Coordinates of C-alpha atoms and ligand atoms in Angstrom, one line a residue:
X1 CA 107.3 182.4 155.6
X2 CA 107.3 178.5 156.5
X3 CA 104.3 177.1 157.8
X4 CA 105.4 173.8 159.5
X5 CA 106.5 170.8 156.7
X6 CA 103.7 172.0 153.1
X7 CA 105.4 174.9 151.3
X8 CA 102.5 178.0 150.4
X9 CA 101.1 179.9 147.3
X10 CA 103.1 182.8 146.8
X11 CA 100.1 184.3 145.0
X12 CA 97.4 182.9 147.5
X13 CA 98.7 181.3 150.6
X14 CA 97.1 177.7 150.0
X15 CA 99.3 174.8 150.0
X16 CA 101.7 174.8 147.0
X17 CA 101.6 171.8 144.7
X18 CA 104.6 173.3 142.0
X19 CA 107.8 174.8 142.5
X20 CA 108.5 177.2 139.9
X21 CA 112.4 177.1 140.3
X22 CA 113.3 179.4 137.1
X23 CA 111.3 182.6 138.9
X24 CA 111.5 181.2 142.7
X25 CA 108.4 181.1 143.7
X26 CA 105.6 178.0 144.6
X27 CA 102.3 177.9 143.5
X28 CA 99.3 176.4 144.4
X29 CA 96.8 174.1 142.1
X30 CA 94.6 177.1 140.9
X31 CA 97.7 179.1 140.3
X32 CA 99.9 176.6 138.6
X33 CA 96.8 175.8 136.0
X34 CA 96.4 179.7 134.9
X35 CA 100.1 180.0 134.4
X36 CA 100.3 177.3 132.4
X37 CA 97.1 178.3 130.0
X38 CA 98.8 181.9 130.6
X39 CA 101.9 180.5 129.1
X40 CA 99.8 178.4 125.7
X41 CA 97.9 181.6 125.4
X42 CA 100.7 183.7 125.3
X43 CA 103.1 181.4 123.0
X44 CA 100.2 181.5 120.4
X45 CA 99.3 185.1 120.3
X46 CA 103.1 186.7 120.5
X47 CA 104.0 184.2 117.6
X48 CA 100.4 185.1 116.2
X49 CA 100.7 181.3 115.4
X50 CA 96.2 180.8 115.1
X51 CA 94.2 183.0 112.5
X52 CA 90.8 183.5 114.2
X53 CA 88.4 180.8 112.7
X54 CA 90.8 177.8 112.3
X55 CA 90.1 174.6 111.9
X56 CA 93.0 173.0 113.6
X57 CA 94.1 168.9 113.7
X58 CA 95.5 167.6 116.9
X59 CA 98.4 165.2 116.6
X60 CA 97.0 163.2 119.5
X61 CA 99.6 160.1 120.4
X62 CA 97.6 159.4 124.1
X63 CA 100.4 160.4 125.7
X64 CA 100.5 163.1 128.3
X65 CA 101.6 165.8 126.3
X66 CA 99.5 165.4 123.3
X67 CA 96.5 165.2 125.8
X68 CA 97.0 168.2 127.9
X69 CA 97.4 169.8 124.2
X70 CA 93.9 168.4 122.8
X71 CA 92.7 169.0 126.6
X72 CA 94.1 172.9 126.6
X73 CA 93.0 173.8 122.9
X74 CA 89.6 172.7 123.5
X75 CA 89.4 174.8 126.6
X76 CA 90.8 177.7 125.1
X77 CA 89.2 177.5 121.4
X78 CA 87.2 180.1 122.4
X79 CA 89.6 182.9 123.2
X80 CA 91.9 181.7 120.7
X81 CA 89.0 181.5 117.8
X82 CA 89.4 177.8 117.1
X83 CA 86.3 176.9 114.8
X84 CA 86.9 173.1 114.8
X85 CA 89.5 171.0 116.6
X86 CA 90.0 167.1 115.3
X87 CA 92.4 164.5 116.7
X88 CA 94.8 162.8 114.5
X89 CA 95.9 160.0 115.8
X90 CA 98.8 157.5 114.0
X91 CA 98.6 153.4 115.2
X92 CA 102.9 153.4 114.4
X93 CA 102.4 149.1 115.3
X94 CA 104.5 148.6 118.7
X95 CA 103.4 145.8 120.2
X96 CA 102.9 145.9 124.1
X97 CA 102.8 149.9 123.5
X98 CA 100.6 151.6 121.1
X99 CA 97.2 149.5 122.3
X100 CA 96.9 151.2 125.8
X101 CA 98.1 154.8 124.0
X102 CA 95.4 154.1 121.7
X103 CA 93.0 153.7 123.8
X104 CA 93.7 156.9 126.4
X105 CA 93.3 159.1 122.9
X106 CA 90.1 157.6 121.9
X107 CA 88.7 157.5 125.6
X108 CA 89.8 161.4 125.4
X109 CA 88.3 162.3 122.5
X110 CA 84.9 161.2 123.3
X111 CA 85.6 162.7 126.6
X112 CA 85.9 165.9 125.3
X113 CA 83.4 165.5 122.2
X114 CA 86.3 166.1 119.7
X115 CA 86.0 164.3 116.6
X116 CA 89.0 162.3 115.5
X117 CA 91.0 160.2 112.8
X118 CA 93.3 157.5 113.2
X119 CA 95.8 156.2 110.6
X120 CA 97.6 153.5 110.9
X121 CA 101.2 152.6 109.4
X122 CA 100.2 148.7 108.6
X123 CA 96.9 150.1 106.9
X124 CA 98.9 152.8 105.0
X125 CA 102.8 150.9 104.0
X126 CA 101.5 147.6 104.4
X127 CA 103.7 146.5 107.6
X128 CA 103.8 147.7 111.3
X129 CA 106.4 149.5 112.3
X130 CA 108.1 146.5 114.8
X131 CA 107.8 144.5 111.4
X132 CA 109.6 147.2 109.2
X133 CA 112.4 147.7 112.2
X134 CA 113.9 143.7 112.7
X135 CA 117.3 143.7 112.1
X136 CA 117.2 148.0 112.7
X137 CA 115.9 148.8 115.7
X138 CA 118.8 151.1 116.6
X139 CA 117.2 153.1 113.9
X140 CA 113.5 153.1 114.9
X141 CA 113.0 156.7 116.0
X142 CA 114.4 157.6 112.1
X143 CA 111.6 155.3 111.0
X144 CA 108.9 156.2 113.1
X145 CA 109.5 159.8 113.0
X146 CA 109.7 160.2 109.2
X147 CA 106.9 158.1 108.1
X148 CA 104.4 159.3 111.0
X149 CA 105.1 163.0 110.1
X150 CA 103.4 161.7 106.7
X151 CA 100.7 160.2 108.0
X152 CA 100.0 163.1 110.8
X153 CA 100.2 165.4 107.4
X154 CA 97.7 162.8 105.4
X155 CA 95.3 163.0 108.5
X156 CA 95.6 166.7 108.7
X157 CA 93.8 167.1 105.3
X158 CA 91.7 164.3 105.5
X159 CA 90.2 166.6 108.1
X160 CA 90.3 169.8 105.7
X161 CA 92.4 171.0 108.5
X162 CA 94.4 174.9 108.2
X163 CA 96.9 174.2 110.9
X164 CA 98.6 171.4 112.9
X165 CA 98.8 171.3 116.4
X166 CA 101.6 168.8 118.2
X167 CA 102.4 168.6 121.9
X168 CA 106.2 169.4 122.0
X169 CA 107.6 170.9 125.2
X170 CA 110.6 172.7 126.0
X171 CA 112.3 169.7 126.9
X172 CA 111.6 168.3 123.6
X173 CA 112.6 171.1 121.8
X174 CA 116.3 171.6 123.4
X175 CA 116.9 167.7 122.7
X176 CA 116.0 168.4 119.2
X177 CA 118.3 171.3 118.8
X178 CA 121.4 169.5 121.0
X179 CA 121.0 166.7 118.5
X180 CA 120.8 168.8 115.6
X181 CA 123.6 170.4 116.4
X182 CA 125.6 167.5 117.6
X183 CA 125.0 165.8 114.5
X184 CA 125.4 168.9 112.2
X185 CA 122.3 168.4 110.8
X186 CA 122.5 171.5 108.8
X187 CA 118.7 170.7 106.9
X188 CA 117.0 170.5 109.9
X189 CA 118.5 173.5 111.5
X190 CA 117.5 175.3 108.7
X191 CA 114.1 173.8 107.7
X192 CA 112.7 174.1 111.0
X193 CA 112.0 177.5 111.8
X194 CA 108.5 178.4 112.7
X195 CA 106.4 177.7 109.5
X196 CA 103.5 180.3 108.8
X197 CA 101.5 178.7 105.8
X198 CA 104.4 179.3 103.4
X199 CA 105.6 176.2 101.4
X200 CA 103.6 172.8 100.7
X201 CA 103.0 171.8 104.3
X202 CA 99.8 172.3 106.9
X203 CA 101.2 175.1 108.9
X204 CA 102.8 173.1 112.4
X205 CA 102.3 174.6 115.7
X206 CA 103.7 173.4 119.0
X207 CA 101.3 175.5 121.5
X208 CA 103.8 173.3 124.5
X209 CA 106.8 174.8 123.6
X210 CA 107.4 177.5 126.4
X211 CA 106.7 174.3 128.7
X212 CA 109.0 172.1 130.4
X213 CA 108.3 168.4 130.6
X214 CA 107.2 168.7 133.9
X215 CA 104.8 171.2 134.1
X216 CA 102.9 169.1 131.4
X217 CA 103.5 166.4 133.5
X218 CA 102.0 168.4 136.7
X219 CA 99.2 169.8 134.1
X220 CA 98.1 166.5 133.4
X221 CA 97.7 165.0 137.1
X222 CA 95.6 168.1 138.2
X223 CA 93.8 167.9 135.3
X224 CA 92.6 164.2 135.7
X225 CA 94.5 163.5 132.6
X226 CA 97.5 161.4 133.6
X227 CA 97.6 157.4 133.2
X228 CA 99.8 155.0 133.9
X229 CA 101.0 154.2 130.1
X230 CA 103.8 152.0 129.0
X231 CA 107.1 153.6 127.8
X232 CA 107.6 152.9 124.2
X233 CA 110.2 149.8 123.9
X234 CA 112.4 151.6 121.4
X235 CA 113.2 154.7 123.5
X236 CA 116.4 152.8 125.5
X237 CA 118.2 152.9 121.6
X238 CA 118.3 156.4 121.6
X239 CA 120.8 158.5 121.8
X240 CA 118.0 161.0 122.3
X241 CA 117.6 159.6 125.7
X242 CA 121.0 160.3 126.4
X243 CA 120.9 163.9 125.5
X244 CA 117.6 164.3 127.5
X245 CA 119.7 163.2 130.6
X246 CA 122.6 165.1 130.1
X247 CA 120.3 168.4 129.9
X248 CA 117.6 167.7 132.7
X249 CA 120.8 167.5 134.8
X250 CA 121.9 171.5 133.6
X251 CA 118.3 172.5 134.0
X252 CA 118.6 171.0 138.1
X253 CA 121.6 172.9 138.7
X254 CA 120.9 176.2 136.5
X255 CA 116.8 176.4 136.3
X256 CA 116.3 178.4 133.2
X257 CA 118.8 176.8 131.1
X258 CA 116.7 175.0 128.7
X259 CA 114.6 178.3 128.2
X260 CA 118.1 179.9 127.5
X261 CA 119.7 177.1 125.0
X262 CA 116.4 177.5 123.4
X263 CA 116.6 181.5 123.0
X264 CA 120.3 181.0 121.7
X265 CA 119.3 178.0 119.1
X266 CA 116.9 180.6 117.4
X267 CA 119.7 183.3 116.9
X268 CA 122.0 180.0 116.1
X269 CA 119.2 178.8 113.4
X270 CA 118.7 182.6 111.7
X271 CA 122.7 183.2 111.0
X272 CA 122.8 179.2 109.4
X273 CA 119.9 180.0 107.4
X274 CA 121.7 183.4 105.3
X275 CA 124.9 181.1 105.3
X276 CA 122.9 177.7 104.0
X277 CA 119.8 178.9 102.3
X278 CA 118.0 175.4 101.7
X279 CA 117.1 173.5 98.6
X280 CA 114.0 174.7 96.6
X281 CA 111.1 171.6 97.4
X282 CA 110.2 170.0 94.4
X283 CA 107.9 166.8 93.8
X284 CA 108.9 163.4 94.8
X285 CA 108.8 160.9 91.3
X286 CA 107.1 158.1 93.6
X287 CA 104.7 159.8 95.6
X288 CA 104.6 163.2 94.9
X289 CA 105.1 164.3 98.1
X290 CA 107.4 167.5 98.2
X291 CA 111.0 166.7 98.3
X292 CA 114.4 168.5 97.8
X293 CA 115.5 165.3 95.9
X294 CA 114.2 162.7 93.7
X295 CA 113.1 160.7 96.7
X296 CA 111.2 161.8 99.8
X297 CA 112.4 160.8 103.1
X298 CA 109.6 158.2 103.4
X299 CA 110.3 156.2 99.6
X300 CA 114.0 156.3 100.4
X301 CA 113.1 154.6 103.8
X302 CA 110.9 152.2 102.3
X303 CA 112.9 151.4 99.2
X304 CA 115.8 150.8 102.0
X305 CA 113.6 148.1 104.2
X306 CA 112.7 146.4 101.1
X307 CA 116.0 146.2 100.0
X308 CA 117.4 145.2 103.3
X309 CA 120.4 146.8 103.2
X310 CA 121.8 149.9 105.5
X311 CA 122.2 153.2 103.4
X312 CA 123.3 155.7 106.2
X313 CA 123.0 159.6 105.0
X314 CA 124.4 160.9 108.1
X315 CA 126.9 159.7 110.3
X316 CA 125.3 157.9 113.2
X317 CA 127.0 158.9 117.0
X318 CA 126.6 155.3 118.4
X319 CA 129.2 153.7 120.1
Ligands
ZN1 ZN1 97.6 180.2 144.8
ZN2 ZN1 107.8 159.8 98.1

């Protein structure tokens, strides 16, 4: 089996560039890419997530992830039946961040020929997001998240888009369930099951999600698609980076875990669904948005920062 220090193909006997730990086995560059557009291909057809003729948006940050998605859709439109394929991309305002991510997505996009829109939050609320965080930083990922889901949304129609596109992994996915669960976020548990076109929303896809981190990561070298980028400057507050730790260090010693907690989170999600059945979405009576309140998440958040004041809905885990 071993010849001398490089590790081989175990499909083709070339020298291996990935060890596949969850099945055992190394492969080699060719090898690694078709199991990983193997792996996009088959999370969209079994979950028969892409009608044939879409027009789909592209949540396109400029980060790896987001551009191996924008860089494997465009590459695969054609089996999958993608009409049209547009980048959204969403300037949040971090300074010594977003410039450089900025950037890699446009250079992408005319790369690839892929038309694209870009939103900003100073254009959109009126402030950037470091300027709507000072004095909350511990809270920027609430912030960011909430209002660039909007925009992503806003962008997605300005492109008479069908469907959404964004480039969560498995990683991303299994921190998202720990920290629903840690935090009992019984809404999100709920709300967040795979959306078909039912309710108000653009349909979200996340074509990623049978892949861990690094394989995307891997994906992305090979590919020519991987830059050096910045890391954004409000990650260290998260407790989200915590929780990734804790569960890269299962997936070391048990390869397979993640695939497993994420398996176990979908029979988890369909029993607290019949027990919690969620709130019918109405309108929100600012923006007209849909809500399960009065409020959307977005107006709470900037009634909140204009007020100045902390109004917590949940119990925050910070020490
Ligand atoms: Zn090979
Ligand atoms: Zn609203």
């Amino acid at each position: 089996m071993s010849h001398g220090h490089s590790p081989r193909c175990s499909e083709c006997d070339t020298t291996a560039v990935f060890l596949d730990r969850e099945h055992a086995r190394h492969l080699c560059a060719a090898h690694f890419s078709e199991y990983i557009e193997d792996q996009v291909l088959a999370t969209i057809t079994e979950q028969e997530l892409v009608p044939p003729g879409s027009r789909m948006a592209v949540a396109l940050s400029g980060g790896k992830d987001s551009s191996v998605l924008l860089f494997l859709l465009n590459r695969l439109r054609d089996r999958l039946g993608i009409t049209d394929l547009v980048a959204v991309t969403v300037d949040e305002g971090i300074a010594g961040y977003r410039d450089e991510t900025m950037e890699a997505a446009g250079s992408l996009c005319q790369g690839l020929r892929i038309p694209s829109i870009c939103i900003s939050f100073n254009e959109r609320f009126g402030e950037t997001l470091d300027q709507m965080l000072v004095g909350r930083e511990h809270r920027a990922c609430s912030y960011c998240g909430t209002f660039r889901k909007r925009l992503l949304e806003e962008g997605a129609r300005r492109a008479g888009a069908s469907l959404m596109a964004t480039g969560h992994c498995l990683d991303d996915e299994v921190q998202a369930a720990a920290m629903n669960v840690l935090r009992a976020d019984i809404g999100r548990i709920t709300r967040e099951l795979p959306d078909k076109g039912r309710g108000p929303f653009i349909p979200r896809i996340k074509p990623l999600s049978g892949l861990m981190g690094r394989e995307v990561a891997l994906y992305a070298m090979l590919s020519g698609l991987y830059t050096e980028l910045p890391e954004c400057p409000y990650t260290p507050h998260a407790l989200r980076a915590e929780v990734r730790g804790i569960l890269n260090h299962l997936e070391r010693d048990r390869p397979g875990a993640m695939r497993l907690m994420m398996q176990n989170y979908g029979s988890f999600r369909e029993c607290m669904r019949r027990k919690a059945p969620s709130l019918p979405l109405g309108r929100c009576l600012q923006c007209g948005a849909p809500a399960s309140g009065e409020s959307c998440r977005v107006c709470t958040l900037l009634r909140e920062g204009s007020a100045g004041s902390e109004v917590r809905e949940s119990q925050p885990l910070h020490r």
